[in-house]
Amino acid sequence: MPEKILLVDDDPDFRQEIIDFLDGYEVIEASNGKEALNILKRANEICLVILDVMMPGLSGIDVLGEIKKTDPHLNIVILTGHSTKDIAIEALKAHADDFIEKPVKPEKVREIVDKAIQGGRNVKQIEIPGIKGKIEKVKWFIERNCFKKISLKEASCAVFLSSKYLSRVFKQHTGRSFS
């Protein structure tokens, strides 16, 4: 299953250009900081956020700060067309993992994204086949979203099982109910 990336930029054409560079990843789009924060408030499997600095409403640096408050281990790459040292320093002080300057080069975007995801602490590949692998993935999903309210439905969607079935097999394999 491909890793999920949240791409936050106010330019839909630019977002599509970045998505084209990132084949093999599942990209979720947000057109502003508020929309991105709403996506991240829900339980999710996002392992990387690519975040533009200049957007209407909340700036990318403000959004970065809010994300780090609620999910300090989420990898974030800052994206900017204003390549000043001040912005780069501000982003890194706010704990961004990397920095991409516009105009972007496809190979550079891919290199930074691959590096951020492979070096990230949030990605866990579950290699166990069958139901045991799905239970391990649910455990990882719960751990990844431990500060959020997680529903059985969200967990079951993450592993493509019905809620009733997941509830039953989760208890069988862990000795604990999902709740």
Coordinates of C-alpha atoms in Angstrom, one line a residue:
M1 CA 0.0 0.0 0.0
P2 CA 1.5 3.4 -1.0
E3 CA 2.5 5.9 1.7
K4 CA 0.2 8.9 2.0
I5 CA 1.4 12.5 1.5
L6 CA -0.6 15.6 2.3
L7 CA 0.2 18.3 -0.3
V8 CA -0.8 21.8 0.8
D9 CA -0.6 24.6 -1.8
D10 CA -3.2 27.2 -3.0
D11 CA -2.3 26.7 -6.7
P12 CA -4.3 23.7 -8.1
D13 CA -2.1 23.5 -11.2
F14 CA 1.1 23.4 -9.1
R15 CA -0.4 20.7 -6.9
Q16 CA -1.2 18.6 -10.0
E17 CA 2.4 19.1 -11.2
I18 CA 3.8 17.8 -7.9
I19 CA 1.3 14.9 -7.9
D20 CA 2.7 13.9 -11.4
F21 CA 6.2 13.8 -9.9
L22 CA 5.0 11.5 -7.0
D23 CA 3.7 8.4 -8.8
G24 CA 3.8 5.5 -6.4
Y25 CA 2.6 7.6 -3.5
E26 CA -1.0 8.5 -2.5
V27 CA -1.3 12.2 -2.5
I28 CA -4.1 14.0 -0.6
E29 CA -4.6 17.7 -1.5
A30 CA -5.4 20.7 0.6
S31 CA -5.7 24.2 -0.8
N32 CA -4.9 26.1 2.4
G33 CA -3.6 25.7 5.9
K34 CA -7.0 25.5 7.6
E35 CA -8.1 22.6 5.3
A36 CA -4.8 20.8 6.0
L37 CA -5.2 21.1 9.8
N38 CA -8.8 19.8 9.5
I39 CA -7.5 16.7 7.5
L40 CA -4.7 16.1 10.1
K41 CA -7.1 16.4 13.1
R42 CA -8.8 13.2 12.0
A43 CA -7.2 9.8 12.4
N44 CA -5.0 9.2 9.3
E45 CA -2.1 7.4 7.8
I46 CA -0.3 10.5 6.4
C47 CA 3.5 10.1 6.8
L48 CA 4.6 13.4 5.1
V49 CA 3.3 16.9 4.6
I50 CA 4.5 19.1 1.8
L51 CA 3.6 22.6 2.8
D52 CA 3.8 25.9 0.9
V53 CA 4.9 28.9 2.9
M54 CA 2.8 31.6 1.1
M55 CA -1.0 30.8 1.2
P56 CA -4.1 32.9 1.9
G57 CA -5.1 32.7 5.6
L58 CA -2.6 30.8 7.7
S59 CA 1.0 30.9 6.4
G60 CA 2.9 27.7 6.0
I61 CA 5.1 28.5 8.9
D62 CA 2.0 29.0 11.1
V63 CA 0.6 25.6 9.9
L64 CA 3.9 23.9 10.5
G65 CA 3.8 25.2 14.1
E66 CA 0.3 23.9 14.7
I67 CA 1.1 20.5 13.2
K68 CA 4.2 20.1 15.3
K69 CA 2.1 20.9 18.5
T70 CA -0.3 18.0 17.8
D71 CA 2.0 15.6 15.9
P72 CA 5.7 16.3 16.6
H73 CA 6.9 13.3 14.7
L74 CA 5.1 14.0 11.4
N75 CA 7.6 14.7 8.6
I76 CA 7.1 18.1 7.0
V77 CA 8.8 19.5 3.9
I78 CA 8.4 23.3 3.3
L79 CA 7.9 24.5 -0.2
T80 CA 8.5 28.1 -1.2
G81 CA 8.9 30.4 -4.2
H82 CA 10.5 33.0 -2.0
S83 CA 14.0 31.6 -1.6
T84 CA 15.4 33.7 1.2
K85 CA 17.7 32.4 3.9
D86 CA 15.3 33.9 6.4
I87 CA 12.4 31.7 5.3
A88 CA 14.7 28.6 5.3
I89 CA 16.0 29.4 8.8
E90 CA 12.4 30.1 10.1
A91 CA 11.2 26.8 8.6
L92 CA 14.0 24.8 10.1
K93 CA 13.7 26.4 13.5
A94 CA 10.0 25.4 13.4
H95 CA 11.3 21.8 12.9
A96 CA 10.6 21.3 9.2
D97 CA 12.5 18.3 7.9
D98 CA 13.5 19.8 4.6
F99 CA 13.0 22.6 2.1
I100 CA 12.1 22.8 -1.6
E101 CA 12.4 25.9 -3.7
K102 CA 10.1 26.8 -6.5
P103 CA 10.4 26.4 -9.5
V104 CA 10.8 22.7 -8.6
K105 CA 12.8 20.1 -10.4
P106 CA 11.1 16.7 -10.6
E107 CA 14.1 14.7 -9.6
K108 CA 14.8 17.0 -6.6
V109 CA 11.2 16.8 -5.4
R110 CA 11.3 13.0 -5.7
E111 CA 14.7 12.8 -3.9
I112 CA 13.6 14.9 -1.0
V113 CA 10.2 13.1 -0.6
D114 CA 11.8 9.7 -0.8
K115 CA 14.5 10.7 1.8
A116 CA 11.9 12.2 4.2
I117 CA 9.6 9.1 3.9
Q118 CA 12.4 6.5 4.2
G119 CA 14.0 8.3 7.1
G120 CA 10.7 9.0 8.7
R121 CA 9.7 7.7 12.0
N122 CA 6.1 7.4 11.0
V123 CA 6.3 4.8 8.3
K124 CA 5.9 1.2 9.2
Q125 CA 5.7 -1.5 6.5
I126 CA 3.7 -4.5 7.8
E127 CA 5.1 -7.5 6.0
I128 CA 3.0 -10.2 7.9
P129 CA 0.5 -11.8 5.5
G130 CA -3.1 -12.4 6.3
I131 CA -5.2 -11.3 9.3
K132 CA -2.1 -11.1 11.6
G133 CA -0.7 -8.4 9.3
K134 CA -3.9 -6.5 9.4
I135 CA -4.0 -6.6 13.2
E136 CA -0.5 -5.3 13.3
K137 CA -1.4 -2.5 10.9
V138 CA -4.4 -1.6 13.1
K139 CA -2.1 -1.5 16.1
W140 CA 0.3 0.8 14.2
F141 CA -2.7 2.9 13.1
I142 CA -3.8 3.3 16.7
E143 CA -0.3 4.1 17.9
R144 CA 0.2 6.7 15.0
N145 CA -3.1 8.4 16.0
C146 CA -2.9 8.0 19.8
F147 CA -3.7 11.6 20.5
K148 CA -6.8 11.6 18.3
K149 CA -10.2 10.0 18.7
I150 CA -10.1 6.8 16.6
S151 CA -13.2 5.0 15.6
L152 CA -13.5 1.4 14.8
K153 CA -14.8 2.4 11.3
E154 CA -11.6 4.5 10.6
A155 CA -9.4 1.6 11.7
S156 CA -11.4 -0.9 9.6
C157 CA -11.1 1.3 6.6
A158 CA -7.3 1.5 7.0
V159 CA -7.1 -2.3 6.6
F160 CA -10.1 -2.8 4.3
L161 CA -12.2 -4.9 6.6
S162 CA -15.7 -4.5 7.9
S163 CA -16.0 -3.0 11.4
K164 CA -17.8 -6.1 12.8
Y165 CA -15.2 -8.5 11.5
L166 CA -12.3 -6.3 12.7
S167 CA -13.8 -6.0 16.1
R168 CA -14.1 -9.8 16.4
V169 CA -10.6 -10.7 15.1
F170 CA -8.9 -7.9 17.0
K171 CA -10.3 -9.3 20.2
Q172 CA -9.3 -12.9 19.2
H173 CA -5.7 -11.9 18.3
T174 CA -5.0 -9.3 21.1
G175 CA -7.2 -10.4 23.9
R176 CA -8.6 -6.9 24.1
S177 CA -11.6 -5.2 22.6
F178 CA -11.0 -2.4 20.1
S179 CA -12.4 0.2 22.3

